[in-house]
JSON list of C-alpha atoms in Angstrom, two decimals:
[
{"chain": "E", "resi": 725, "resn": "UNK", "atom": "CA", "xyz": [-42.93, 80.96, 81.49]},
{"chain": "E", "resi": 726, "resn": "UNK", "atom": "CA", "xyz": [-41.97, 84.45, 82.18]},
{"chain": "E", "resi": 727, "resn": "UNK", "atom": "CA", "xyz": [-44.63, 86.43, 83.64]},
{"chain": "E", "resi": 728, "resn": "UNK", "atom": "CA", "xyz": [-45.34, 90.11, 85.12]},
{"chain": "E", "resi": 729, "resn": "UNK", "atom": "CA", "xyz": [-48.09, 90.14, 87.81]},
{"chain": "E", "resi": 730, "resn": "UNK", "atom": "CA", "xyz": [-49.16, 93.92, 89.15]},
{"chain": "E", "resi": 731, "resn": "UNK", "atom": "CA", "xyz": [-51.24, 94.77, 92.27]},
{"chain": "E", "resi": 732, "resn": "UNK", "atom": "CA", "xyz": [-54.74, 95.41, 92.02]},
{"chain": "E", "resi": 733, "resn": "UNK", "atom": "CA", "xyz": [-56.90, 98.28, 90.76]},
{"chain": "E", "resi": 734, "resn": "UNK", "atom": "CA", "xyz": [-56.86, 101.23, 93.40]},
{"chain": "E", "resi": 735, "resn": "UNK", "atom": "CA", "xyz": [-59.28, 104.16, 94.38]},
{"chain": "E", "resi": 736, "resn": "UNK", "atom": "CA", "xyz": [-57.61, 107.23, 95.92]},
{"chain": "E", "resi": 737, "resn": "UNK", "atom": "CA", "xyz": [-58.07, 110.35, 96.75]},
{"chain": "E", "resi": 738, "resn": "UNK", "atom": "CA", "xyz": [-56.18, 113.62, 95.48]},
{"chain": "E", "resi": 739, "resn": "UNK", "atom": "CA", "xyz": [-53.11, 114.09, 97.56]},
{"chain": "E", "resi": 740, "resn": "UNK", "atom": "CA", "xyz": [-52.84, 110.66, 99.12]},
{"chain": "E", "resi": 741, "resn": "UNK", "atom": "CA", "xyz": [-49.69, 108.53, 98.36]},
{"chain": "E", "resi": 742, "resn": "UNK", "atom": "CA", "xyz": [-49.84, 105.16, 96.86]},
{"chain": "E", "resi": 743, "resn": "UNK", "atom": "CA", "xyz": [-47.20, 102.27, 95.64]},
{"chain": "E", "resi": 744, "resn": "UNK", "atom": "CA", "xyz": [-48.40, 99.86, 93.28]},
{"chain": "E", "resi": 745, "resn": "UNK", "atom": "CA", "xyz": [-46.12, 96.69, 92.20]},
{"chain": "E", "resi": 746, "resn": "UNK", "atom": "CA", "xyz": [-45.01, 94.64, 89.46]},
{"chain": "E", "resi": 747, "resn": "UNK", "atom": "CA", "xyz": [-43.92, 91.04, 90.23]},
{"chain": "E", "resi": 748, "resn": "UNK", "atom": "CA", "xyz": [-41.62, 89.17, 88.15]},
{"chain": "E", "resi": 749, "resn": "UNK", "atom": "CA", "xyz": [-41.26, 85.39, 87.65]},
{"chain": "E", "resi": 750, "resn": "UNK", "atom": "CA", "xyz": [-40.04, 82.49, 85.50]},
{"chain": "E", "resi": 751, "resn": "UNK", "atom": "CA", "xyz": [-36.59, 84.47, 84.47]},
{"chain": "E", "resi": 752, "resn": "UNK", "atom": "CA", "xyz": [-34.01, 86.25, 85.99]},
{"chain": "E", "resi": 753, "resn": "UNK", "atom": "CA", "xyz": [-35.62, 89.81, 87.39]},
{"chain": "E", "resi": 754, "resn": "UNK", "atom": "CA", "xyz": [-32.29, 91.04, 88.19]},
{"chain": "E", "resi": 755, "resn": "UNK", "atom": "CA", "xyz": [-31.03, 90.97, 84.65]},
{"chain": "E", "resi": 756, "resn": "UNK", "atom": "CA", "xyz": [-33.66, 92.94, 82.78]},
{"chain": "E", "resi": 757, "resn": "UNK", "atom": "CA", "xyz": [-34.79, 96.30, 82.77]},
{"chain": "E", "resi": 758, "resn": "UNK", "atom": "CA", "xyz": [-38.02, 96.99, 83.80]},
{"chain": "E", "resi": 759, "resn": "UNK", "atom": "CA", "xyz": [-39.94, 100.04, 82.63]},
{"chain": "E", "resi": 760, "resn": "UNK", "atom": "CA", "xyz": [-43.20, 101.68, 83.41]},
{"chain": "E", "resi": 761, "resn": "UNK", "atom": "CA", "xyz": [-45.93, 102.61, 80.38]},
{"chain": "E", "resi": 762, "resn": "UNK", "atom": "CA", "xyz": [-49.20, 104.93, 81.41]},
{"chain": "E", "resi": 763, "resn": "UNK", "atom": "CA", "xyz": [-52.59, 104.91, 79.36]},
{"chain": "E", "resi": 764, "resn": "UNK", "atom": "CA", "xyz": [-54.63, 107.49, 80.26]},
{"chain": "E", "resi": 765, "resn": "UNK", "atom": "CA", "xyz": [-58.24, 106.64, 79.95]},
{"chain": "E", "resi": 766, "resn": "UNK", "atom": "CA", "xyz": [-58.85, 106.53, 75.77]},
{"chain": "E", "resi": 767, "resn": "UNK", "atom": "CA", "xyz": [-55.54, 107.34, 75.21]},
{"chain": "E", "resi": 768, "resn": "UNK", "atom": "CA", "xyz": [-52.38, 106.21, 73.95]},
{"chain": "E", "resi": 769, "resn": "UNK", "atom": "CA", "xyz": [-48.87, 104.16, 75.50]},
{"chain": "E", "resi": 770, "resn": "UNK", "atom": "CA", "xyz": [-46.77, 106.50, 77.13]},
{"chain": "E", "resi": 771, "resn": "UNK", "atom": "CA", "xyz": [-43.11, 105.47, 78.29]},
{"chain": "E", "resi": 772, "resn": "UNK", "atom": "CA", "xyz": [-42.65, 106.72, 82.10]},
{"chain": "E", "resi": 773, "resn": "UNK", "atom": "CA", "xyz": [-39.46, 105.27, 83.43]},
{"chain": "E", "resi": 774, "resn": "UNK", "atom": "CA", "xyz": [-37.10, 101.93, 83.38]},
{"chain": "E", "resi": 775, "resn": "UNK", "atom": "CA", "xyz": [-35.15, 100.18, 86.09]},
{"chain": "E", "resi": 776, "resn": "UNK", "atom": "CA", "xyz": [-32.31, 97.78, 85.88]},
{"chain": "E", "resi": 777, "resn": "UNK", "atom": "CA", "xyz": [-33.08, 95.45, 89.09]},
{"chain": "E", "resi": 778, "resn": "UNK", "atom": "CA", "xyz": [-29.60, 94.74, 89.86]},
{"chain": "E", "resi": 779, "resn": "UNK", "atom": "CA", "xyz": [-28.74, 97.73, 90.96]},
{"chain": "E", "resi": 780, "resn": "UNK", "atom": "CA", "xyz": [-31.57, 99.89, 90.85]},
{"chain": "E", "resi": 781, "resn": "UNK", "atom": "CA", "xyz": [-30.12, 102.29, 87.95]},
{"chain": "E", "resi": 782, "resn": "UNK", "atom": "CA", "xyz": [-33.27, 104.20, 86.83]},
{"chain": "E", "resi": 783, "resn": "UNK", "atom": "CA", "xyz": [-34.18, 106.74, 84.04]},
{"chain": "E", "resi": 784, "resn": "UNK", "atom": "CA", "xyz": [-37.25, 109.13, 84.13]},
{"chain": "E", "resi": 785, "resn": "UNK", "atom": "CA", "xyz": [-38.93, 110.47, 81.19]},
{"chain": "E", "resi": 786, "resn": "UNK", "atom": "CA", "xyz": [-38.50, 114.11, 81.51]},
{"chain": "E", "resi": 787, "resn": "UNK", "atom": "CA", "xyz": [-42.43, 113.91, 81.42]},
{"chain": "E", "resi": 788, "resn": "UNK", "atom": "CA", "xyz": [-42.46, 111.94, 84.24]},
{"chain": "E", "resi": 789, "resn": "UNK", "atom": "CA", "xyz": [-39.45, 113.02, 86.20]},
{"chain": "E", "resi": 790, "resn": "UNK", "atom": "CA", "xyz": [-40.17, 113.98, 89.43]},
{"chain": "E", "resi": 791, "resn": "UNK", "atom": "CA", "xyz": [-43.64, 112.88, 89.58]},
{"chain": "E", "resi": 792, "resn": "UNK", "atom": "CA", "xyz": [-43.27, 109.39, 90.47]},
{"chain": "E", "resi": 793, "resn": "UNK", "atom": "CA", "xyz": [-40.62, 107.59, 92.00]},
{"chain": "E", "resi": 794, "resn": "UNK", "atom": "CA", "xyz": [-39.20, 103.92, 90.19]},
{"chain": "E", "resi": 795, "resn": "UNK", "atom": "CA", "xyz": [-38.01, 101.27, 92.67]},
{"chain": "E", "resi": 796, "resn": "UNK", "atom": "CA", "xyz": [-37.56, 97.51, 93.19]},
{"chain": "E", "resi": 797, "resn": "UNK", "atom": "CA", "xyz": [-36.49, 94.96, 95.13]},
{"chain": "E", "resi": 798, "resn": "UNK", "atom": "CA", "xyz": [-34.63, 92.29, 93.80]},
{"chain": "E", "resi": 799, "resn": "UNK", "atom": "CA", "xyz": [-34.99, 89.91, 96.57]},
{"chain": "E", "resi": 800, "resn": "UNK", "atom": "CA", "xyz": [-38.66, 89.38, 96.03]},
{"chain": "E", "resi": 801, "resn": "UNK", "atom": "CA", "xyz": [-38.40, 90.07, 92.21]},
{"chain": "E", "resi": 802, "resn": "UNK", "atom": "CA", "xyz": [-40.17, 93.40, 92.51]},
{"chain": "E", "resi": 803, "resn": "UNK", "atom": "CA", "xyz": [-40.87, 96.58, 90.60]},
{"chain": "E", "resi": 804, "resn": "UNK", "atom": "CA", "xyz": [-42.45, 99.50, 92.12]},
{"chain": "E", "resi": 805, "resn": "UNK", "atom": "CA", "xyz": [-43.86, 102.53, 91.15]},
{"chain": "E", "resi": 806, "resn": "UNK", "atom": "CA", "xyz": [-44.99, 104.99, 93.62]},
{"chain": "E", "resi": 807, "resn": "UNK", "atom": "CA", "xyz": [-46.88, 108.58, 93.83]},
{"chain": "E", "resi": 808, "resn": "UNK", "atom": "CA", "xyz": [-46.04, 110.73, 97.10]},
{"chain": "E", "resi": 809, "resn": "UNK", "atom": "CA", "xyz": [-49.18, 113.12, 95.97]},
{"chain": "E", "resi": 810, "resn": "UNK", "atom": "CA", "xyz": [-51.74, 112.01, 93.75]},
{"chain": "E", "resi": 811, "resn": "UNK", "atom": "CA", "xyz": [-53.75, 113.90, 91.42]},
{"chain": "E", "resi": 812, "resn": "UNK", "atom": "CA", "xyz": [-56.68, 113.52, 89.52]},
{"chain": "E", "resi": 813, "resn": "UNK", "atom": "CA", "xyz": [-54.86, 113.36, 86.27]},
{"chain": "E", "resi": 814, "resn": "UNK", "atom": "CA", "xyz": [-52.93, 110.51, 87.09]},
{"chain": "E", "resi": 815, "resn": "UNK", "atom": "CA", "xyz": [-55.86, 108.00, 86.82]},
{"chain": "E", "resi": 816, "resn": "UNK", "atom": "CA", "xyz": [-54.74, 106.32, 84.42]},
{"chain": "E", "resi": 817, "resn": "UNK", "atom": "CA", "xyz": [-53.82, 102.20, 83.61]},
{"chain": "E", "resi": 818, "resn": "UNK", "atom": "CA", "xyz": [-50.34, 101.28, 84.48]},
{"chain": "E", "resi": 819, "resn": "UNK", "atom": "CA", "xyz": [-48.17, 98.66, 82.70]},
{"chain": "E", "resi": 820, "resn": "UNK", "atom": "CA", "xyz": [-44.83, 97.40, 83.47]},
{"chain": "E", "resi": 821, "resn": "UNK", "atom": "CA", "xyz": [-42.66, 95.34, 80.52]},
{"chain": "E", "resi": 822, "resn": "UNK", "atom": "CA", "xyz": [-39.54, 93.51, 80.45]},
{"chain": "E", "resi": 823, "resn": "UNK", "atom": "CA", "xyz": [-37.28, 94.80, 78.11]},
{"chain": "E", "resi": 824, "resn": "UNK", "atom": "CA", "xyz": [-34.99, 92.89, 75.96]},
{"chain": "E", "resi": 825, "resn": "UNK", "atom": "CA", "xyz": [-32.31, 93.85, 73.51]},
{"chain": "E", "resi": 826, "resn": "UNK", "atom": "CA", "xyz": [-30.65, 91.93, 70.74]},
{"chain": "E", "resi": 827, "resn": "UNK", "atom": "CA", "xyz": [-29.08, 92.27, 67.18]},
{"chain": "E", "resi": 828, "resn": "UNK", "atom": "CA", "xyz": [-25.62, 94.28, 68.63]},
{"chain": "E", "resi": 829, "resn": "UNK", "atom": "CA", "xyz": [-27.42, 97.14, 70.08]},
{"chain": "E", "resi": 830, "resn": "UNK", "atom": "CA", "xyz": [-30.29, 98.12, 67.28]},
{"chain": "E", "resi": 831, "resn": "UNK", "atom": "CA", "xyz": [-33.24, 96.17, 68.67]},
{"chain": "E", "resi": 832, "resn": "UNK", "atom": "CA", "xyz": [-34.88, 96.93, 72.01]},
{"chain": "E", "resi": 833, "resn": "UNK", "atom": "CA", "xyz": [-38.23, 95.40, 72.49]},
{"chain": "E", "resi": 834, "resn": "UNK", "atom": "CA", "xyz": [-41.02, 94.47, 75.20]},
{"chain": "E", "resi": 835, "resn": "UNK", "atom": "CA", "xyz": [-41.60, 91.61, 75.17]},
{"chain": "E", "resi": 836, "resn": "UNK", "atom": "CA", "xyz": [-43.73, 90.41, 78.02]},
{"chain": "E", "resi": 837, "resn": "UNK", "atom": "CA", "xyz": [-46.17, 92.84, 79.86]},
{"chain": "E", "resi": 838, "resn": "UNK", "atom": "CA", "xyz": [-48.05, 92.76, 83.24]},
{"chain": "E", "resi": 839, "resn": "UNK", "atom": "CA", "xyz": [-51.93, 92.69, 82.62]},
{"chain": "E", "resi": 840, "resn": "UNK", "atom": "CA", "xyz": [-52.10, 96.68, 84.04]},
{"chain": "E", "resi": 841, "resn": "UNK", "atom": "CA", "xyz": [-52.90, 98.41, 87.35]},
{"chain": "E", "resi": 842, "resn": "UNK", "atom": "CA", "xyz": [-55.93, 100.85, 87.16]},
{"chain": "E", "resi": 843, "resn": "UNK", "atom": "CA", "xyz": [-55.11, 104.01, 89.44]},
{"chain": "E", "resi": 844, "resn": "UNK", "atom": "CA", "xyz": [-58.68, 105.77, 90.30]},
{"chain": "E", "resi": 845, "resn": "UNK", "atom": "CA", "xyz": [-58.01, 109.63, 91.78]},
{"chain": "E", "resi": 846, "resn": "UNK", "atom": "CA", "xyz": [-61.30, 111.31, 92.45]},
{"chain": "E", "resi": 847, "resn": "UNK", "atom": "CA", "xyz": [-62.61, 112.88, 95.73]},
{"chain": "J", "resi": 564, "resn": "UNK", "atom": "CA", "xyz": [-36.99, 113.88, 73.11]},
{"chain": "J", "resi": 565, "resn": "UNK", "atom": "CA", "xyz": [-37.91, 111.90, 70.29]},
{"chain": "J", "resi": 566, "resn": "UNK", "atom": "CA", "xyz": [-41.48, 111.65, 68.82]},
{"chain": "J", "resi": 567, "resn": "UNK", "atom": "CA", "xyz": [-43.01, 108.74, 66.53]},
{"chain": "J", "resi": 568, "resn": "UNK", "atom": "CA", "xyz": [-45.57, 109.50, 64.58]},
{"chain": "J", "resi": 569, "resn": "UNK", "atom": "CA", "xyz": [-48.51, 107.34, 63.31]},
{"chain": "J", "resi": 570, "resn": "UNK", "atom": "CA", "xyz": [-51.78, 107.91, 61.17]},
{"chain": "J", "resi": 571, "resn": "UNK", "atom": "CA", "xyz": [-55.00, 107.76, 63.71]},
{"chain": "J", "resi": 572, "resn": "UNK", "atom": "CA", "xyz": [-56.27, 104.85, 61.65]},
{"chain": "J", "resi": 573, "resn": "UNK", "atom": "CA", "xyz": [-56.06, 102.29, 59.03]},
{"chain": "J", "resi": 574, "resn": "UNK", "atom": "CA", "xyz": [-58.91, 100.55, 57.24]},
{"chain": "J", "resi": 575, "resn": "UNK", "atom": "CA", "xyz": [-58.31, 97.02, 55.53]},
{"chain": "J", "resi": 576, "resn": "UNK", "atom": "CA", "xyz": [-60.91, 94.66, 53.90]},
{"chain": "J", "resi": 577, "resn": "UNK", "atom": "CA", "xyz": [-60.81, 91.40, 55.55]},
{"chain": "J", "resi": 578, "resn": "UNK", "atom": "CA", "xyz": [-58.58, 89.28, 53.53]},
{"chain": "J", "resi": 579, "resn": "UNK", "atom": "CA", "xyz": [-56.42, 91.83, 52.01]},
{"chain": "J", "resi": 580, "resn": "UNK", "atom": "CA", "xyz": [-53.10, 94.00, 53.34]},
{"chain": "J", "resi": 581, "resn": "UNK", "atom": "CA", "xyz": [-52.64, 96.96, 55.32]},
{"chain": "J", "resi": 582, "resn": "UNK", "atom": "CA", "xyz": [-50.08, 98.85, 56.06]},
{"chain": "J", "resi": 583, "resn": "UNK", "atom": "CA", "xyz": [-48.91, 101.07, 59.34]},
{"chain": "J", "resi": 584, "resn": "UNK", "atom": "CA", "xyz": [-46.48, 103.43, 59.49]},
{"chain": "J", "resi": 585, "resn": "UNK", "atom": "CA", "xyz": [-44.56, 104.96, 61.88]},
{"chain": "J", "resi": 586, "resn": "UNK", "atom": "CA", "xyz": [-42.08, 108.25, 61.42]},
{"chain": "J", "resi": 587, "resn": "UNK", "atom": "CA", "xyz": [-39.30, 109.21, 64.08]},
{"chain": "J", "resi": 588, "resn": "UNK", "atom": "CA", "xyz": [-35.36, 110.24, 64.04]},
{"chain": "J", "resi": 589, "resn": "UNK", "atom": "CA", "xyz": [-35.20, 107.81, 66.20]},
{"chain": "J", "resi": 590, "resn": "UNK", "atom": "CA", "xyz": [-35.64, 104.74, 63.59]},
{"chain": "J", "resi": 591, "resn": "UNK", "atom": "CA", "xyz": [-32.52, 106.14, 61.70]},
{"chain": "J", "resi": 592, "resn": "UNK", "atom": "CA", "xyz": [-30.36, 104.39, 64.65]},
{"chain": "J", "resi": 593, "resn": "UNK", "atom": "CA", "xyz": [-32.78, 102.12, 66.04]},
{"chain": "J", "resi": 594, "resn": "UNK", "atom": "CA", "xyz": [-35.41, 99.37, 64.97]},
{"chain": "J", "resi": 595, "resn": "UNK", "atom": "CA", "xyz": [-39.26, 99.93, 65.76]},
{"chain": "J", "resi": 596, "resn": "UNK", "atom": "CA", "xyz": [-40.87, 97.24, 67.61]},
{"chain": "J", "resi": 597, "resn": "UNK", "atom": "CA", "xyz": [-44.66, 96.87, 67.32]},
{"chain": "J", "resi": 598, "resn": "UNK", "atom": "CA", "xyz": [-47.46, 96.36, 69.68]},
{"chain": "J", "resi": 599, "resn": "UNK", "atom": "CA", "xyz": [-51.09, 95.10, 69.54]},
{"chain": "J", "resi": 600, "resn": "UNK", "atom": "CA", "xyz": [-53.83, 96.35, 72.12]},
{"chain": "J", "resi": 601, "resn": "UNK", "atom": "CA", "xyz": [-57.25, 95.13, 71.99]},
{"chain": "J", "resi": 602, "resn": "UNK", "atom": "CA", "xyz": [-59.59, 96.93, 74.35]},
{"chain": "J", "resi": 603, "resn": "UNK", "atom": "CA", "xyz": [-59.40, 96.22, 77.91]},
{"chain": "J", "resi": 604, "resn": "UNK", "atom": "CA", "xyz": [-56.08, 94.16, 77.58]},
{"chain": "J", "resi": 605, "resn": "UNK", "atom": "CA", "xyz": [-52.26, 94.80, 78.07]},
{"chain": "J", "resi": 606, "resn": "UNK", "atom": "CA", "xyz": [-50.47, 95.56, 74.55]},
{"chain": "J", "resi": 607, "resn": "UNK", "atom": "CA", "xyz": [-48.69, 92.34, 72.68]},
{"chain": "J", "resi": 608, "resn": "UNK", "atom": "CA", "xyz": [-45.44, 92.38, 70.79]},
{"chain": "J", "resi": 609, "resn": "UNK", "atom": "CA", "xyz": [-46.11, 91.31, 67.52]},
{"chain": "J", "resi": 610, "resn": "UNK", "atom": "CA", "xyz": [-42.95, 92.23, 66.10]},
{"chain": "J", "resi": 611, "resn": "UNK", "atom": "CA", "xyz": [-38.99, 93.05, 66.63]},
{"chain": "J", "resi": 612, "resn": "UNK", "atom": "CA", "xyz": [-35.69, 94.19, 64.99]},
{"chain": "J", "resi": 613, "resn": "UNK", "atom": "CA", "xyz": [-35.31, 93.90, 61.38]},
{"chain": "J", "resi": 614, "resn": "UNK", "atom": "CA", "xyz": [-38.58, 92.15, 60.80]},
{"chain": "J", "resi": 615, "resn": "UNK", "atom": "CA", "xyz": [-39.02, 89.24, 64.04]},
{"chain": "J", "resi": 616, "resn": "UNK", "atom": "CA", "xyz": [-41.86, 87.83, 65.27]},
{"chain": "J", "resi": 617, "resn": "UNK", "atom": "CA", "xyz": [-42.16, 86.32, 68.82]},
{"chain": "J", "resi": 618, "resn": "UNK", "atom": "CA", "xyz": [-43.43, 82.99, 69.18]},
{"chain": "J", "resi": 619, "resn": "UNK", "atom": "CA", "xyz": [-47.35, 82.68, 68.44]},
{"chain": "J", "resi": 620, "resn": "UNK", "atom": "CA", "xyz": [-47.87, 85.99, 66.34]},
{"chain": "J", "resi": 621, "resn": "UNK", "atom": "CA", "xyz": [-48.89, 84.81, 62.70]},
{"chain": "J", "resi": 622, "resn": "UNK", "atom": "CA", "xyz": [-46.82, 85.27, 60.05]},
{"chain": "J", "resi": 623, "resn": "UNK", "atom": "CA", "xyz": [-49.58, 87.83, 58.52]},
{"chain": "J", "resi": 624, "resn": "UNK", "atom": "CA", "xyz": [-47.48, 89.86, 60.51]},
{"chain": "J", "resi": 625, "resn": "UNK", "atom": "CA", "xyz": [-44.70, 91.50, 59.17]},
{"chain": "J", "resi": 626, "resn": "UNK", "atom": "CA", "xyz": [-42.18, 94.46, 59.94]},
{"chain": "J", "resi": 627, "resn": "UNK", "atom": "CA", "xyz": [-39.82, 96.94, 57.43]},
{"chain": "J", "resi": 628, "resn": "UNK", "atom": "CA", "xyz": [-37.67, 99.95, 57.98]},
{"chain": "J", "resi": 629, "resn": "UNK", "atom": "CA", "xyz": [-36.50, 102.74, 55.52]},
{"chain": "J", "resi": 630, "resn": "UNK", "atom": "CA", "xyz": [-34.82, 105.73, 56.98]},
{"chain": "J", "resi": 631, "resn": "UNK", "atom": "CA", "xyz": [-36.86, 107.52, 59.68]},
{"chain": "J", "resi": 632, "resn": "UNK", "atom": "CA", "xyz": [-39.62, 105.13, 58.61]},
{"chain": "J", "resi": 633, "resn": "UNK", "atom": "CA", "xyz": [-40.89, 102.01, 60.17]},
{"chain": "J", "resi": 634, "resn": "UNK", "atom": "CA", "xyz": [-44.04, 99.94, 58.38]},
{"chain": "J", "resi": 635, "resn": "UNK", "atom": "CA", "xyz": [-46.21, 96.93, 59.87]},
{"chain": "J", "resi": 636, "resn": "UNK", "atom": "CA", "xyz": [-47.85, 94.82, 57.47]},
{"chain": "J", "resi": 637, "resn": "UNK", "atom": "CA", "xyz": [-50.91, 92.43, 57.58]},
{"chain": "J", "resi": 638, "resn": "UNK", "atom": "CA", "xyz": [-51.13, 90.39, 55.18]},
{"chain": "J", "resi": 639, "resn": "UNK", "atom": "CA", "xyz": [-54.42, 88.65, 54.87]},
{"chain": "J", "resi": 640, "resn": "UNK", "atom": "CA", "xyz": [-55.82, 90.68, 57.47]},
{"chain": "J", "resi": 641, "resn": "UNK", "atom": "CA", "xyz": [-58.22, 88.97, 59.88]},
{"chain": "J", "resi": 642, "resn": "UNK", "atom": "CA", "xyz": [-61.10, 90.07, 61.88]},
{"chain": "J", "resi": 643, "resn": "UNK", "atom": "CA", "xyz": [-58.71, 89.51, 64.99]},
{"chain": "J", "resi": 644, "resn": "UNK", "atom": "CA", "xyz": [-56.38, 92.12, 63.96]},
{"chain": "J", "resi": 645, "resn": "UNK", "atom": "CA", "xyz": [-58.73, 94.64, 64.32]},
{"chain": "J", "resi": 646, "resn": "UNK", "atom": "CA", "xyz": [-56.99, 96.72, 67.36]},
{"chain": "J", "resi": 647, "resn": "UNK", "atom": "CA", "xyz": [-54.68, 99.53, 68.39]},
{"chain": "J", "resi": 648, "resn": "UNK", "atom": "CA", "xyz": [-51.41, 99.48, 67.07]},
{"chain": "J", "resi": 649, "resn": "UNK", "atom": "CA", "xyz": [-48.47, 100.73, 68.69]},
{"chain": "J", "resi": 650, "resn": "UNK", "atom": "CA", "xyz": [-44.60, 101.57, 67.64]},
{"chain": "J", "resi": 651, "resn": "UNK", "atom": "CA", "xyz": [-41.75, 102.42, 70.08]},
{"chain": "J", "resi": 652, "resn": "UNK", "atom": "CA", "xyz": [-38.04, 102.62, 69.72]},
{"chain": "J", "resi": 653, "resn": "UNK", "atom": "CA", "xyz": [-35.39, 103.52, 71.85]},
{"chain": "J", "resi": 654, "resn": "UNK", "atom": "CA", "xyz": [-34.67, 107.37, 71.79]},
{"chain": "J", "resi": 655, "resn": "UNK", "atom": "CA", "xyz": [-31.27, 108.64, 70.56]},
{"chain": "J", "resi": 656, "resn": "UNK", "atom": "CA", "xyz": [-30.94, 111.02, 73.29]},
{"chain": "J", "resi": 657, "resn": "UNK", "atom": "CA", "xyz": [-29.62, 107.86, 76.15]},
{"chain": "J", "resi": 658, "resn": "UNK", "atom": "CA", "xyz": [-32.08, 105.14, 77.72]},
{"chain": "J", "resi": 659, "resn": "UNK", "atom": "CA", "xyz": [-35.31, 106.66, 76.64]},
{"chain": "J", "resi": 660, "resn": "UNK", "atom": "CA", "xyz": [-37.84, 104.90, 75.25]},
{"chain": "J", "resi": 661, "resn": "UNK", "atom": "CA", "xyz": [-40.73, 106.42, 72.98]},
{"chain": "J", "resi": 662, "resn": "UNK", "atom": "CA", "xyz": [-44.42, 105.22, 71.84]},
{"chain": "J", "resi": 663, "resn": "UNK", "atom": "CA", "xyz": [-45.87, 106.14, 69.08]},
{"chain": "J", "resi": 664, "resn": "UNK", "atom": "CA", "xyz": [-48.99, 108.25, 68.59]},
{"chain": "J", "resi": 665, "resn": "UNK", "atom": "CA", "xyz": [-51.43, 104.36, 67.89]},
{"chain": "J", "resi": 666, "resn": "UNK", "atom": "CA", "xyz": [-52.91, 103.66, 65.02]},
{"chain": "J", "resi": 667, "resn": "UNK", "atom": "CA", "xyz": [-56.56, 102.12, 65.35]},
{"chain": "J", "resi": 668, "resn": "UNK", "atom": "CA", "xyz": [-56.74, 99.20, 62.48]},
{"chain": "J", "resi": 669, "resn": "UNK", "atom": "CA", "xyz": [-60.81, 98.60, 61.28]},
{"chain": "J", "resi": 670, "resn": "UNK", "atom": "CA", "xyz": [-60.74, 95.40, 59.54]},
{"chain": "J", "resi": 671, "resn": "UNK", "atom": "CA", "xyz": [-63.82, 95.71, 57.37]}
]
């Protein structure tokens, strides 16, 4: 059974760092991109960022570029998503997804999901 | 970068079909895929491509495309299908993915 576990929920406070994770099992986690999704609190999915395991190839979403930094580690099967500065408007829930393509280029797809990593910022 | 675009929210009577769309340049290259999000859990594919459904997702469930337009269909529509509906597609710009806006689905 393929799964994504992520870390637990975390309370920080503006302008502290933090690294949350996304743990992989049951398939291959080198061989499938992994991306990033934020939900703000009553809002909708928003796309952050992907990473290809294997070799760590990563794309940003211009939204997102430069905020947060995309890593894993394929020897423990292990995405990472990190902040070197928090603010308050990055409480949000994080999700990461597998993502699969098929059908000769035309179909990309999530298809399984972690259960989400809530990120409190407040002082 | 691309945008998809959904309607804040469908209403269906319970037993009858709804219909969610979702608009983008994207979907002119790419298929939508489609997402279900109750409240308080992770989203769930419910469907893929052309019109696929993973393994355990009724078959009230059904997907379309038309141009720059992608449509999700329930067919029979239960009280369980009353969530937040998501689209995304790749973006045509390189590997950029986009969400759309959610539609909230009332089953009444």
């Amino acid at each position: 059974e393929v799964q994504l576990v992520q870390s637990g929920a975390e309370v920080k406070k503006p302008g502290e760092s933090l690294k949350i994770s996304c743990k992989g099992s049951g398939y291959s986690f080198s061989s499938y991109w992994v991306a990033w999704v934020r939900q703000m609190p009553g809002k909708g999915l928003e796309w952050m960022g992907i990473i290809y395991p294997r070799d760590s190839d990563t794309t940003y979403s211009p939204s997102f570029q430069g905020h947060v930094t995309i890593s894993a580690d394929r020897s423990i099967s292990t995405a990472y998503l990190q902040w070197s500065s928090l603010k308050a408007s990055d409480t949000a829930m994080y999700y990461c997804a597998r993502l699969r393509e098929s059908f000769g280029g035309v179909t990309y797809y999530f298809d399984s999901w972690g259960q989400g990593t809530l990120v409190t910022v407040s002082s | 970068s691309s945008e998809l675009t959904q309607d804040p929210a469908v209403s269906v009577a319970l037993g009858q079909t709804g219909r969610i769309t979702c608009q983008g340049d994207s979907l002119r290259s790419y298929y939508a895929s489609w997402y279900q999000q109750k409240p308080g859990q992770a989203p769930v594919l419910v469907i893929f491509g052309k019109n696929n459904r993973p393994s355990g997702i009724p078959d009230r469930f059904s997907g379309s495309s038309s141009g720059n337009t992608a449509s999700l269909t329930i067919t029979g529509a239960q009280a369980e299908d009353e969530a937040d509906y998501y689209c995304n597609s790749r973006d045509s710009s390189g590997n950029h993915y986009v969400f759309g806006t959610g539609t909230k689905v009332t089953v009444l």
